[in-house]
């Protein structure tokens, strides 16, 4: 059995809440970081470790391990930049950023100017999630958690329909 990972959700809005719920459902340890006490609290995120404070500083001072996935779904460009600047300096196996391709490119340019290696930026999943046509926060969370699961287990994200990739019973049991 593959051990559960820690999902660090940066941003406690609608998408962050849906990601935390999906991650918890999948058996992962959940940490939520946001600077707004009205959003980052135990009532909105039962069972999660909730950190209310500066997002960049909170990521930088917290132990983020190689078994951590950092999901950045903040409310704006400034917070996305601060969170990603901190997250790319951690050993997290997965770092993802929600946003338009334009916003991602702007943040990448600034991080490159700040000395973040190009390879580390190429490793970031941005825009985040698998393309499933997601619209609602819950659908977006599903696409994000599917991408994290694929990264964690080595899956391709390709369809499992007949004729594509067939998993035999032994492989399915090993993954369970």
XYZ file of C-alpha atoms in Angstrom:
176
model
C 0.000 0.000 0.000
C 1.340 3.440 -0.930
C 1.415 5.724 2.102
C -0.808 8.797 2.129
C 0.836 12.124 1.547
C 0.452 15.523 3.086
C -1.556 17.962 0.986
C -0.694 21.591 1.760
C -3.526 23.753 0.444
C -2.540 27.409 0.141
C -5.754 29.395 -0.105
C -8.875 28.761 1.955
C -11.498 29.944 -0.521
C -14.040 27.798 -2.380
C -11.490 25.778 -4.368
C -9.165 25.379 -1.384
C -12.023 24.054 0.704
C -13.023 21.578 -2.022
C -9.391 20.400 -2.426
C -9.066 19.909 1.341
C -12.303 17.893 1.401
C -11.209 15.707 -1.537
C -7.732 15.177 -0.074
C -9.198 14.196 3.286
C -11.614 11.797 1.585
C -8.624 10.156 -0.111
C -6.997 9.623 3.291
C -4.329 12.311 3.094
C -3.159 14.569 5.901
C -4.360 18.097 5.088
C -2.778 21.440 5.972
C -4.532 24.684 4.995
C -2.716 28.031 4.860
C -4.388 31.411 4.400
C -3.943 34.867 5.888
C -7.663 35.420 6.532
C -9.033 34.225 9.875
C -12.586 34.253 8.479
C -11.499 31.566 5.999
C -8.609 29.742 7.674
C -10.262 28.222 10.707
C -11.139 24.844 12.207
C -14.859 25.304 11.534
C -14.342 25.540 7.749
C -11.642 22.834 7.733
C -12.455 20.181 10.340
C -9.705 17.626 10.720
C -7.104 19.744 8.918
C -4.153 21.569 10.401
C -5.036 25.214 9.801
C -2.407 27.942 9.674
C -3.598 31.524 9.590
C -0.748 33.810 8.596
C 1.387 35.170 5.782
C 1.314 32.509 3.045
C 4.935 32.733 1.929
C 6.292 32.832 5.459
C 3.994 29.993 6.562
C 5.270 27.735 3.774
C 8.902 28.713 4.401
C 8.771 28.035 8.141
C 6.754 24.819 7.962
C 8.367 21.449 7.332
C 7.427 20.475 3.790
C 8.837 17.058 2.957
C 9.372 15.028 -0.227
C 6.023 13.353 0.535
C 4.195 16.701 0.490
C 2.109 18.160 -2.323
C 1.592 21.934 -2.331
C -1.609 23.184 -3.984
C -1.697 26.955 -4.541
C -5.229 28.277 -4.995
C -5.059 31.758 -3.473
C -7.210 34.765 -4.171
C -4.747 36.800 -6.202
C -1.536 37.235 -8.143
C 0.433 38.662 -5.174
C -0.417 35.705 -2.940
C 0.176 33.204 -5.757
C 3.647 34.667 -6.300
C 4.525 34.607 -2.581
C 3.262 31.048 -2.183
C 5.003 29.731 -5.299
C 8.257 31.520 -4.441
C 8.281 29.647 -1.120
C 6.945 26.324 -2.436
C 9.544 25.910 -5.208
C 12.244 26.111 -2.560
C 10.850 23.078 -0.732
C 11.446 19.391 -1.514
C 7.704 18.802 -2.176
C 7.192 16.114 -4.829
C 4.340 18.143 -6.310
C 3.792 21.886 -6.533
C 0.776 23.172 -8.423
C -0.575 26.656 -9.133
C -4.093 27.509 -10.248
C -4.346 30.352 -12.728
C -4.437 31.424 -16.328
C -1.485 30.724 -18.603
C -0.843 34.482 -18.706
C -0.690 34.767 -14.920
C 1.541 31.687 -14.682
C 3.947 33.156 -17.271
C 4.166 36.462 -15.381
C 4.896 34.709 -12.089
C 7.473 32.415 -13.734
C 9.290 35.412 -15.246
C 9.545 37.060 -11.839
C 10.696 33.838 -10.142
C 13.344 33.271 -12.830
C 14.561 36.845 -12.259
C 14.695 36.005 -8.539
C 17.032 33.106 -9.275
C 14.688 30.111 -9.225
C 16.209 27.472 -11.551
C 14.334 26.909 -14.816
C 14.131 23.148 -14.136
C 12.292 23.708 -10.858
C 9.793 25.951 -12.648
C 9.290 23.272 -15.333
C 8.422 20.834 -12.533
C 5.542 23.050 -11.318
C 2.087 21.932 -12.433
C 0.591 25.144 -13.770
C -2.127 25.587 -14.651
C -2.947 22.941 -12.061
C -5.031 19.805 -12.542
C -5.970 17.426 -15.328
C -8.122 18.721 -18.176
C -11.519 17.215 -17.411
C -13.537 20.294 -18.308
C -13.903 21.209 -14.628
C -15.999 24.265 -13.774
C -17.197 24.023 -10.158
C -14.838 24.097 -7.158
C -15.559 20.422 -6.541
C -14.767 19.473 -10.144
C -11.579 21.534 -10.024
C -10.606 19.763 -6.786
C -11.197 16.404 -8.469
C -8.926 17.377 -11.378
C -6.218 18.562 -8.960
C -6.348 15.465 -6.766
C -6.326 13.233 -9.867
C -3.150 14.966 -11.059
C -1.512 14.628 -7.625
C -2.476 10.947 -7.499
C -1.004 10.374 -10.964
C 2.220 12.150 -9.967
C 2.433 10.173 -6.735
C 1.736 6.745 -8.242
C 3.352 7.236 -11.639
C 0.122 7.254 -13.624
C -0.152 8.915 -17.005
C -3.576 10.480 -16.599
C -4.630 8.761 -19.835
C -8.048 7.072 -20.128
C -8.331 3.488 -18.868
C -10.858 2.426 -21.543
C -10.397 -0.854 -23.368
C -7.594 -0.813 -25.876
C -5.680 1.868 -24.034
C -3.958 0.992 -20.791
C -5.217 -2.164 -19.089
C -4.350 -2.815 -15.457
C -4.204 -6.424 -14.398
C -5.615 -7.536 -11.030
C -2.160 -7.856 -9.389
C -1.249 -4.263 -10.288
C -4.611 -2.998 -9.031
C -4.123 -4.811 -5.692
C -0.581 -3.451 -5.347
C -1.866 0.095 -5.781
C -4.667 -0.351 -3.229
